PDB file of C-alpha atoms and ligand atoms in Angstrom:
ATOM      1  CA  MET A   1       0.118  -0.085  -0.126  1.00 97.00           C
ATOM      2  CA  LYS A   2       1.085   3.471  -0.807  1.00 98.00           C
ATOM      3  CA  ILE A   3      -0.001   6.336   1.407  1.00 98.00           C
ATOM      4  CA  GLU A   4      -0.006  10.025   0.627  1.00 99.00           C
ATOM      5  CA  VAL A   5      -0.514  12.700   3.246  1.00 99.00           C
ATOM      6  CA  LEU A   6      -1.029  16.332   2.493  1.00 98.00           C
ATOM      7  CA  THR A   7      -0.559  18.503   5.390  1.00 98.00           C
ATOM      8  CA  LEU A   8       0.760  22.204   6.571  1.00 97.00           C
ATOM      9  CA  PHE A   9       2.582  20.622   9.455  1.00 98.00           C
ATOM     10  CA  PRO A  10       4.867  17.615   8.014  1.00 98.00           C
ATOM     11  CA  ASN A  11       7.053  17.420  10.923  1.00 98.00           C
ATOM     12  CA  MET A  12       4.261  16.112  13.245  1.00 98.00           C
ATOM     13  CA  PHE A  13       4.225  12.709  11.162  1.00 98.00           C
ATOM     14  CA  ALA A  14       7.633  11.897  12.516  1.00 98.00           C
ATOM     15  CA  CYS A  15       5.815  10.078  15.324  1.00 96.00           C
ATOM     16  CA  LEU A  16       5.115   7.430  12.650  1.00 98.00           C
ATOM     17  CA  ASN A  17       8.998   6.466  12.603  1.00 97.00           C
ATOM     18  CA  GLU A  18       8.648   4.988  15.908  1.00 97.00           C
ATOM     19  CA  SER A  19       7.812   1.484  17.195  1.00 96.00           C
ATOM     20  CA  VAL A  20       5.503  -0.828  15.199  1.00 96.00           C
ATOM     21  CA  ILE A  21       4.686   1.548  12.447  1.00 97.00           C
ATOM     22  CA  GLY A  22       8.481   2.815  12.087  1.00 98.00           C
ATOM     23  CA  ARG A  23       9.597  -0.828  11.817  1.00 97.00           C
ATOM     24  CA  ALA A  24       7.075  -1.393   9.107  1.00 97.00           C
ATOM     25  CA  LEU A  25       8.270   1.819   7.132  1.00 98.00           C
ATOM     26  CA  GLU A  26      11.739   0.653   7.561  1.00 98.00           C
ATOM     27  CA  ASN A  27      11.238  -2.743   6.124  1.00 97.00           C
ATOM     28  CA  GLU A  28       9.070  -1.143   3.122  1.00 97.00           C
ATOM     29  CA  LYS A  29       5.546  -2.976   4.114  1.00 97.00           C
ATOM     30  CA  PHE A  30       3.995   0.155   2.951  1.00 98.00           C
ATOM     31  CA  THR A  31       5.209   3.530   1.799  1.00 98.00           C
ATOM     32  CA  LEU A  32       4.208   6.852   3.229  1.00 98.00           C
ATOM     33  CA  ASN A  33       5.090  10.158   1.593  1.00 98.00           C
ATOM     34  CA  VAL A  34       4.168  13.186   3.607  1.00 98.00           C
ATOM     35  CA  THR A  35       3.767  16.454   1.468  1.00 98.00           C
ATOM     36  CA  ASP A  36       3.710  20.067   2.776  1.00 98.00           C
ATOM     37  CA  ILE A  37       0.907  21.724   1.015  1.00 98.00           C
ATOM     38  CA  ARG A  38       2.628  25.092   1.297  1.00 98.00           C
ATOM     39  CA  GLU A  39       5.149  24.304  -1.105  1.00 98.00           C
ATOM     40  CA  TYR A  40       2.397  24.292  -3.704  1.00 98.00           C
ATOM     41  CA  SER A  41       1.043  27.726  -2.979  1.00 98.00           C
ATOM     42  CA  THR A  42       1.672  30.140  -5.997  1.00 98.00           C
ATOM     43  CA  ASP A  43       1.304  33.259  -3.568  1.00 98.00           C
ATOM     44  CA  LYS A  44       4.566  34.949  -3.207  1.00 98.00           C
ATOM     45  CA  HIS A  45       4.406  34.708   0.626  1.00 98.00           C
ATOM     46  CA  LYS A  46       3.365  30.997   0.205  1.00 98.00           C
ATOM     47  CA  LYS A  47       0.046  31.811   1.991  1.00 97.00           C
ATOM     48  CA  CYS A  48      -2.343  29.045   2.393  1.00 98.00           C
ATOM     49  CA  ASP A  49      -5.378  30.453   4.252  1.00 97.00           C
ATOM     50  CA  ASP A  50      -7.637  33.477   4.034  1.00 97.00           C
ATOM     51  CA  TYR A  51     -10.780  35.112   5.464  1.00 96.00           C
ATOM     52  CA  PRO A  52     -14.012  33.368   5.134  1.00 96.00           C
ATOM     53  CA  PHE A  53     -16.575  34.503   2.571  1.00 97.00           C
ATOM     54  CA  GLY A  54     -19.655  35.717   4.988  1.00 97.00           C
ATOM     55  CA  GLY A  55     -17.542  36.473   7.671  1.00 96.00           C
ATOM     56  CA  GLY A  56     -16.975  34.713  10.940  1.00 93.00           C
ATOM     57  CA  SER A  57     -13.913  33.696  12.812  1.00 92.00           C
ATOM     58  CA  GLY A  58     -10.952  32.021  11.869  1.00 93.00           C
ATOM     59  CA  MET A  59      -9.384  31.393   8.647  1.00 96.00           C
ATOM     60  CA  VAL A  60     -10.088  28.945   5.751  1.00 97.00           C
ATOM     61  CA  MET A  61      -7.581  27.170   3.658  1.00 97.00           C
ATOM     62  CA  THR A  62      -7.531  28.201   0.190  1.00 98.00           C
ATOM     63  CA  PRO A  63      -8.197  25.732  -2.723  1.00 98.00           C
ATOM     64  CA  GLN A  64      -5.123  26.379  -5.186  1.00 98.00           C
ATOM     65  CA  PRO A  65      -2.370  24.893  -3.095  1.00 98.00           C
ATOM     66  CA  ILE A  66      -4.537  22.067  -2.119  1.00 98.00           C
ATOM     67  CA  PHE A  67      -5.834  21.417  -5.627  1.00 98.00           C
ATOM     68  CA  ASP A  68      -2.251  21.527  -7.113  1.00 98.00           C
ATOM     69  CA  ALA A  69      -0.692  19.178  -4.401  1.00 98.00           C
ATOM     70  CA  ILE A  70      -3.494  16.505  -5.012  1.00 98.00           C
ATOM     71  CA  ALA A  71      -2.874  16.737  -8.589  1.00 98.00           C
ATOM     72  CA  ALA A  72       0.991  16.360  -8.000  1.00 98.00           C
ATOM     73  CA  VAL A  73       0.903  13.485  -5.752  1.00 98.00           C
ATOM     74  CA  ASP A  74      -2.187  11.746  -7.431  1.00 98.00           C
ATOM     75  CA  PRO A  75      -2.483  12.621 -10.960  1.00 98.00           C
ATOM     76  CA  ASN A  76      -4.375   9.540 -12.116  1.00 98.00           C
ATOM     77  CA  ARG A  77      -6.454   9.314  -9.412  1.00 98.00           C
ATOM     78  CA  ASP A  78      -5.627   6.057  -8.114  1.00 97.00           C
ATOM     79  CA  CYS A  79      -5.619   6.829  -4.447  1.00 98.00           C
ATOM     80  CA  LYS A  80      -8.837   6.724  -2.188  1.00 98.00           C
ATOM     81  CA  ARG A  81      -8.931  10.341  -0.991  1.00 98.00           C
ATOM     82  CA  ILE A  82      -9.811  10.877   2.636  1.00 99.00           C
ATOM     83  CA  PHE A  83     -10.519  14.203   4.338  1.00 98.00           C
ATOM     84  CA  LEU A  84     -10.036  14.220   8.174  1.00 98.00           C
ATOM     85  CA  SER A  85     -12.858  16.211   9.658  1.00 97.00           C
ATOM     86  CA  PRO A  86     -15.322  15.968  12.774  1.00 96.00           C
ATOM     87  CA  LYS A  87     -17.995  16.014  10.213  1.00 96.00           C
ATOM     88  CA  GLY A  88     -16.961  12.729   8.566  1.00 97.00           C
ATOM     89  CA  LYS A  89     -18.014   9.085   9.073  1.00 98.00           C
ATOM     90  CA  THR A  90     -16.789   7.891  12.511  1.00 98.00           C
ATOM     91  CA  LEU A  91     -13.708   5.448  12.271  1.00 98.00           C
ATOM     92  CA  SER A  92     -14.627   2.041  13.383  1.00 97.00           C
ATOM     93  CA  GLN A  93     -12.705  -1.347  13.366  1.00 96.00           C
ATOM     94  CA  PRO A  94     -14.679  -2.695  10.380  1.00 96.00           C
ATOM     95  CA  LEU A  95     -14.096   0.619   8.658  1.00 98.00           C
ATOM     96  CA  VAL A  96     -10.339   0.326   9.352  1.00 98.00           C
ATOM     97  CA  GLU A  97     -10.278  -3.227   8.028  1.00 97.00           C
ATOM     98  CA  GLN A  98     -12.338  -1.927   4.807  1.00 98.00           C
ATOM     99  CA  LEU A  99      -9.713   0.882   4.141  1.00 98.00           C
ATOM    100  CA  SER A 100      -6.846  -1.547   4.639  1.00 98.00           C
ATOM    101  CA  SER A 101      -7.710  -3.303   1.646  1.00 97.00           C
ATOM    102  CA  GLU A 102      -7.468  -0.302  -0.561  1.00 98.00           C
ATOM    103  CA  GLU A 103      -4.496  -0.159  -2.942  1.00 97.00           C
ATOM    104  CA  ASN A 104      -3.598   3.379  -2.160  1.00 98.00           C
ATOM    105  CA  LEU A 105      -4.747   6.092   0.368  1.00 99.00           C
ATOM    106  CA  LEU A 106      -4.500   9.750   0.271  1.00 99.00           C
ATOM    107  CA  PHE A 107      -5.202  11.743   3.526  1.00 99.00           C
ATOM    108  CA  LEU A 108      -5.817  15.412   3.330  1.00 98.00           C
ATOM    109  CA  CYS A 109      -5.330  17.170   6.883  1.00 98.00           C
ATOM    110  CA  GLY A 110      -7.427  20.541   7.325  1.00 96.00           C
ATOM    111  CA  HIS A 111      -6.298  23.255   9.741  1.00 87.00           C
ATOM    112  CA  TYR A 112      -7.747  26.460  11.004  1.00 75.00           C
ATOM    113  CA  GLU A 113     -11.492  26.789  10.485  1.00 82.00           C
ATOM    114  CA  GLY A 114     -11.603  24.307   7.669  1.00 91.00           C
ATOM    115  CA  VAL A 115     -10.857  23.853   4.107  1.00 97.00           C
ATOM    116  CA  ASP A 116     -12.641  25.530   1.034  1.00 98.00           C
ATOM    117  CA  GLN A 117     -15.704  23.401   0.442  1.00 98.00           C
ATOM    118  CA  ARG A 118     -14.803  23.117  -3.084  1.00 98.00           C
ATOM    119  CA  VAL A 119     -11.759  20.904  -2.399  1.00 98.00           C
ATOM    120  CA  ILE A 120     -14.086  18.442  -0.583  1.00 98.00           C
ATOM    121  CA  ASP A 121     -16.741  18.540  -3.255  1.00 98.00           C
ATOM    122  CA  SER A 122     -14.415  17.840  -6.240  1.00 98.00           C
ATOM    123  CA  GLU A 123     -11.337  16.083  -4.982  1.00 98.00           C
ATOM    124  CA  ILE A 124     -12.665  13.950  -1.813  1.00 98.00           C
ATOM    125  CA  ASP A 125     -13.983  10.604  -1.655  1.00 98.00           C
ATOM    126  CA  LEU A 126     -14.476  10.118   2.081  1.00 98.00           C
ATOM    127  CA  GLU A 127     -14.835  12.615   4.976  1.00 98.00           C
ATOM    128  CA  LEU A 128     -13.329  10.683   8.244  1.00 98.00           C
ATOM    129  CA  SER A 129     -13.705  11.501  11.925  1.00 98.00           C
ATOM    130  CA  ILE A 130     -12.067   9.643  14.596  1.00 98.00           C
ATOM    131  CA  GLY A 131     -14.575  10.647  17.226  1.00 98.00           C
ATOM    132  CA  ASP A 132     -17.264  13.228  18.428  1.00 97.00           C
ATOM    133  CA  TYR A 133     -14.676  15.966  19.455  1.00 96.00           C
ATOM    134  CA  VAL A 134     -12.760  18.752  17.726  1.00 95.00           C
ATOM    135  CA  LEU A 135      -9.098  18.630  17.190  1.00 96.00           C
ATOM    136  CA  THR A 136      -6.710  21.744  16.304  1.00 96.00           C
ATOM    137  CA  GLY A 137      -6.131  19.710  12.888  1.00 97.00           C
ATOM    138  CA  GLY A 138      -6.666  16.737  11.152  1.00 98.00           C
ATOM    139  CA  GLU A 139      -2.924  15.399  11.640  1.00 98.00           C
ATOM    140  CA  LEU A 140      -3.507  13.679  14.861  1.00 98.00           C
ATOM    141  CA  ALA A 141      -6.627  12.060  13.336  1.00 98.00           C
ATOM    142  CA  CYS A 142      -4.681  11.085  10.251  1.00 98.00           C
ATOM    143  CA  MET A 143      -1.751   9.393  12.201  1.00 98.00           C
ATOM    144  CA  VAL A 144      -4.483   7.474  14.115  1.00 98.00           C
ATOM    145  CA  ALA A 145      -6.327   6.177  11.104  1.00 98.00           C
ATOM    146  CA  ILE A 146      -2.781   5.307   9.525  1.00 98.00           C
ATOM    147  CA  ASP A 147      -1.833   3.435  12.712  1.00 98.00           C
ATOM    148  CA  ALA A 148      -5.185   1.368  12.870  1.00 98.00           C
ATOM    149  CA  ILE A 149      -5.010   0.614   8.997  1.00 98.00           C
ATOM    150  CA  ALA A 150      -1.284  -0.375   9.036  1.00 98.00           C
ATOM    151  CA  ARG A 151      -1.739  -3.071  11.370  1.00 97.00           C
ATOM    152  CA  TYR A 152      -3.814  -4.932   8.784  1.00 96.00           C
ATOM    153  CA  ILE A 153      -1.028  -4.859   6.189  1.00 96.00           C
ATOM    154  CA  ASP A 154       0.754  -8.076   5.670  1.00 95.00           C
ATOM    155  CA  GLY A 155       3.927  -8.159   7.587  1.00 95.00           C
ATOM    156  CA  VAL A 156       3.242  -4.800   9.575  1.00 96.00           C
ATOM    157  CA  LEU A 157       2.616  -7.033  13.011  1.00 95.00           C
ATOM    158  CA  GLY A 158       5.069  -9.503  13.920  1.00 84.00           C
ATOM    159  CA  SER A 159       4.284 -13.217  14.265  1.00 75.00           C
ATOM    160  CA  SER A 160       3.538 -12.806  17.937  1.00 69.00           C
ATOM    161  CA  GLU A 161       1.180  -9.869  17.304  1.00 72.00           C
ATOM    162  CA  SER A 162      -2.100 -10.375  15.670  1.00 77.00           C
ATOM    163  CA  THR A 163      -5.456  -8.994  14.720  1.00 84.00           C
ATOM    164  CA  ASN A 164      -7.412 -12.026  15.376  1.00 79.00           C
ATOM    165  CA  GLU A 165      -7.841 -11.971  19.233  1.00 75.00           C
ATOM    166  CA  GLU A 166      -7.924  -8.541  20.147  1.00 83.00           C
ATOM    167  CA  SER A 167     -10.708  -5.957  21.210  1.00 83.00           C
ATOM    168  CA  PHE A 168     -13.492  -5.809  18.561  1.00 85.00           C
ATOM    169  CA  SER A 169     -12.215  -8.706  16.228  1.00 80.00           C
ATOM    170  CA  ASN A 170     -15.443 -10.610  16.940  1.00 85.00           C
ATOM    171  CA  GLY A 171     -17.278  -7.609  18.049  1.00 90.00           C
ATOM    172  CA  LEU A 172     -16.485  -7.965  21.718  1.00 95.00           C
ATOM    173  CA  LEU A 173     -13.712  -6.300  23.955  1.00 96.00           C
ATOM    174  CA  GLU A 174     -10.730  -8.540  24.711  1.00 95.00           C
ATOM    175  CA  TYR A 175     -10.385 -10.981  27.707  1.00 96.00           C
ATOM    176  CA  PRO A 176      -7.852 -10.145  30.307  1.00 97.00           C
ATOM    177  CA  GLN A 177      -4.259 -11.129  30.009  1.00 97.00           C
ATOM    178  CA  TYR A 178      -1.897 -12.401  32.679  1.00 98.00           C
ATOM    179  CA  THR A 179       2.163 -13.246  32.385  1.00 98.00           C
ATOM    180  CA  ARG A 180       4.474 -14.323  34.999  1.00 97.00           C
ATOM    181  CA  PRO A 181       4.870 -14.253  38.058  1.00 98.00           C
ATOM    182  CA  GLN A 182       1.844 -16.593  38.908  1.00 97.00           C
ATOM    183  CA  ASN A 183       1.666 -14.721  42.095  1.00 98.00           C
ATOM    184  CA  PHE A 184       2.630 -10.950  42.241  1.00 98.00           C
ATOM    185  CA  ARG A 185       2.135  -9.418  45.805  1.00 98.00           C
ATOM    186  CA  GLY A 186      -0.668 -11.818  46.608  1.00 98.00           C
ATOM    187  CA  MET A 187      -2.524 -11.138  43.355  1.00 98.00           C
ATOM    188  CA  THR A 188      -2.871 -14.637  41.743  1.00 98.00           C
ATOM    189  CA  VAL A 189      -3.790 -15.621  38.048  1.00 98.00           C
ATOM    190  CA  PRO A 190      -7.081 -17.310  37.279  1.00 98.00           C
ATOM    191  CA  GLU A 191      -6.409 -21.083  37.844  1.00 98.00           C
ATOM    192  CA  VAL A 192      -7.961 -22.178  34.667  1.00 98.00           C
ATOM    193  CA  LEU A 193      -5.120 -20.355  32.757  1.00 98.00           C
ATOM    194  CA  LEU A 194      -2.490 -22.633  34.280  1.00 97.00           C
ATOM    195  CA  SER A 195      -4.578 -25.891  33.763  1.00 97.00           C
ATOM    196  CA  GLY A 196      -3.276 -26.479  30.140  1.00 97.00           C
ATOM    197  CA  ASN A 197      -6.984 -27.356  29.324  1.00 98.00           C
ATOM    198  CA  HIS A 198      -7.436 -25.420  26.026  1.00 97.00           C
ATOM    199  CA  GLY A 199     -11.044 -26.058  25.664  1.00 98.00           C
ATOM    200  CA  GLU A 200     -11.770 -24.601  29.235  1.00 98.00           C
ATOM    201  CA  ILE A 201      -9.226 -21.689  28.731  1.00 98.00           C
ATOM    202  CA  ASP A 202     -10.908 -20.748  25.456  1.00 97.00           C
ATOM    203  CA  LYS A 203     -14.505 -21.098  27.368  1.00 98.00           C
ATOM    204  CA  TRP A 204     -13.317 -18.855  30.109  1.00 98.00           C
ATOM    205  CA  ARG A 205     -11.815 -16.263  27.660  1.00 97.00           C
ATOM    206  CA  TYR A 206     -15.101 -16.088  25.745  1.00 96.00           C
ATOM    207  CA  ASN A 207     -17.051 -15.634  29.258  1.00 98.00           C
ATOM    208  CA  GLU A 208     -14.772 -12.826  30.072  1.00 97.00           C
ATOM    209  CA  GLN A 209     -15.199 -11.190  26.742  1.00 96.00           C
ATOM    210  CA  ILE A 210     -18.992 -11.208  27.197  1.00 97.00           C
ATOM    211  CA  ARG A 211     -18.624 -10.068  31.005  1.00 98.00           C
ATOM    212  CA  ILE A 212     -16.148  -7.167  30.134  1.00 98.00           C
ATOM    213  CA  THR A 213     -18.152  -5.980  27.288  1.00 97.00           C
ATOM    214  CA  LYS A 214     -21.575  -6.130  29.330  1.00 97.00           C
ATOM    215  CA  GLU A 215     -19.829  -4.050  32.066  1.00 98.00           C
ATOM    216  CA  LYS A 216     -17.779  -1.401  29.797  1.00 98.00           C
ATOM    217  CA  ARG A 217     -19.566  -1.232  26.539  1.00 97.00           C
ATOM    218  CA  PRO A 218     -23.249  -2.774  26.705  1.00 96.00           C
ATOM    219  CA  ASP A 219     -23.968  -0.888  23.490  1.00 95.00           C
ATOM    220  CA  LEU A 220     -21.487  -3.370  21.526  1.00 93.00           C
ATOM    221  CA  LEU A 221     -23.841  -6.122  22.481  1.00 93.00           C
ATOM    222  CA  GLU A 222     -26.982  -4.353  21.666  1.00 89.00           C
ATOM    223  CA  GLU A 223     -25.465  -3.845  18.059  1.00 72.00           C
ATOM    224  CA  LYS A 224     -25.101  -7.765  17.609  1.00 62.00           C
TER     225      LYS A 224
HETATM  226  N1  LIG B 301     -10.187  17.543  12.530  1.00 80.90           N
HETATM  227  C1  LIG B 301     -10.601  17.884  13.700  1.00 80.90           C
HETATM  228  N2  LIG B 301     -11.417  17.289  14.500  1.00 80.90           N
HETATM  229  C2  LIG B 301     -11.067  16.070  13.934  1.00 80.90           C
HETATM  230  C3  LIG B 301     -11.908  14.638  14.551  1.00 80.90           C
HETATM  231  N3  LIG B 301     -12.509  14.435  15.349  1.00 80.90           N
HETATM  232  N4  LIG B 301     -11.629  13.741  13.373  1.00 80.90           N
HETATM  233  C4  LIG B 301     -10.994  13.991  12.372  1.00 80.90           C
HETATM  234  N5  LIG B 301     -10.525  15.092  11.993  1.00 80.90           N
HETATM  235  C5  LIG B 301     -10.536  16.152  12.713  1.00 80.90           C
END
């Protein structure tokens, strides 16, 4: 997969060079190109924002640098083009999985009070939100989406990591995990996990998933 990011703050994306995603990029499991929208501004001061027509507070990102940046990085429109916005469709694990099967993704990060609507109307395939709250810009939301999507790309997770048995993988929250020591300061590990009886362990884990989901996220059970 190739991921293109368009932003006014390319340095923020240094976070993705760490940990699991950093390792995957180094091993070329997918490619990530971060483009500074400002480089495409034809304004002599490289200005990328202006006052909103109709008045109101804040600034709006102007269309010219964004149209030109998109045309430069995705000339044949072979990326699914995503704009990060609190107005978008809320990211969920099924949507993450669906996006991970795309060949190429392009993320446009907005700032200030938003971007000129003509960009969204003519250039964007999907508006995406990471939740019902407002961030100062789309960059953090974009990194959240990339992190979640990249986990589904072949070879990104190591053999000991997996998307099979984790929260949301079967619509339920994950069961509790324990490691050594068996007794830590008087707190012990559930006996069944030490039994070696895999049938009983599976049963216990499933019951724990139901119990925890009921307790923490009953809405997930209602959806089923
Ligand atoms: N930009 C600002 N807030 C956002 C959110 N909640 N999701 C995606 N992009 C955003």
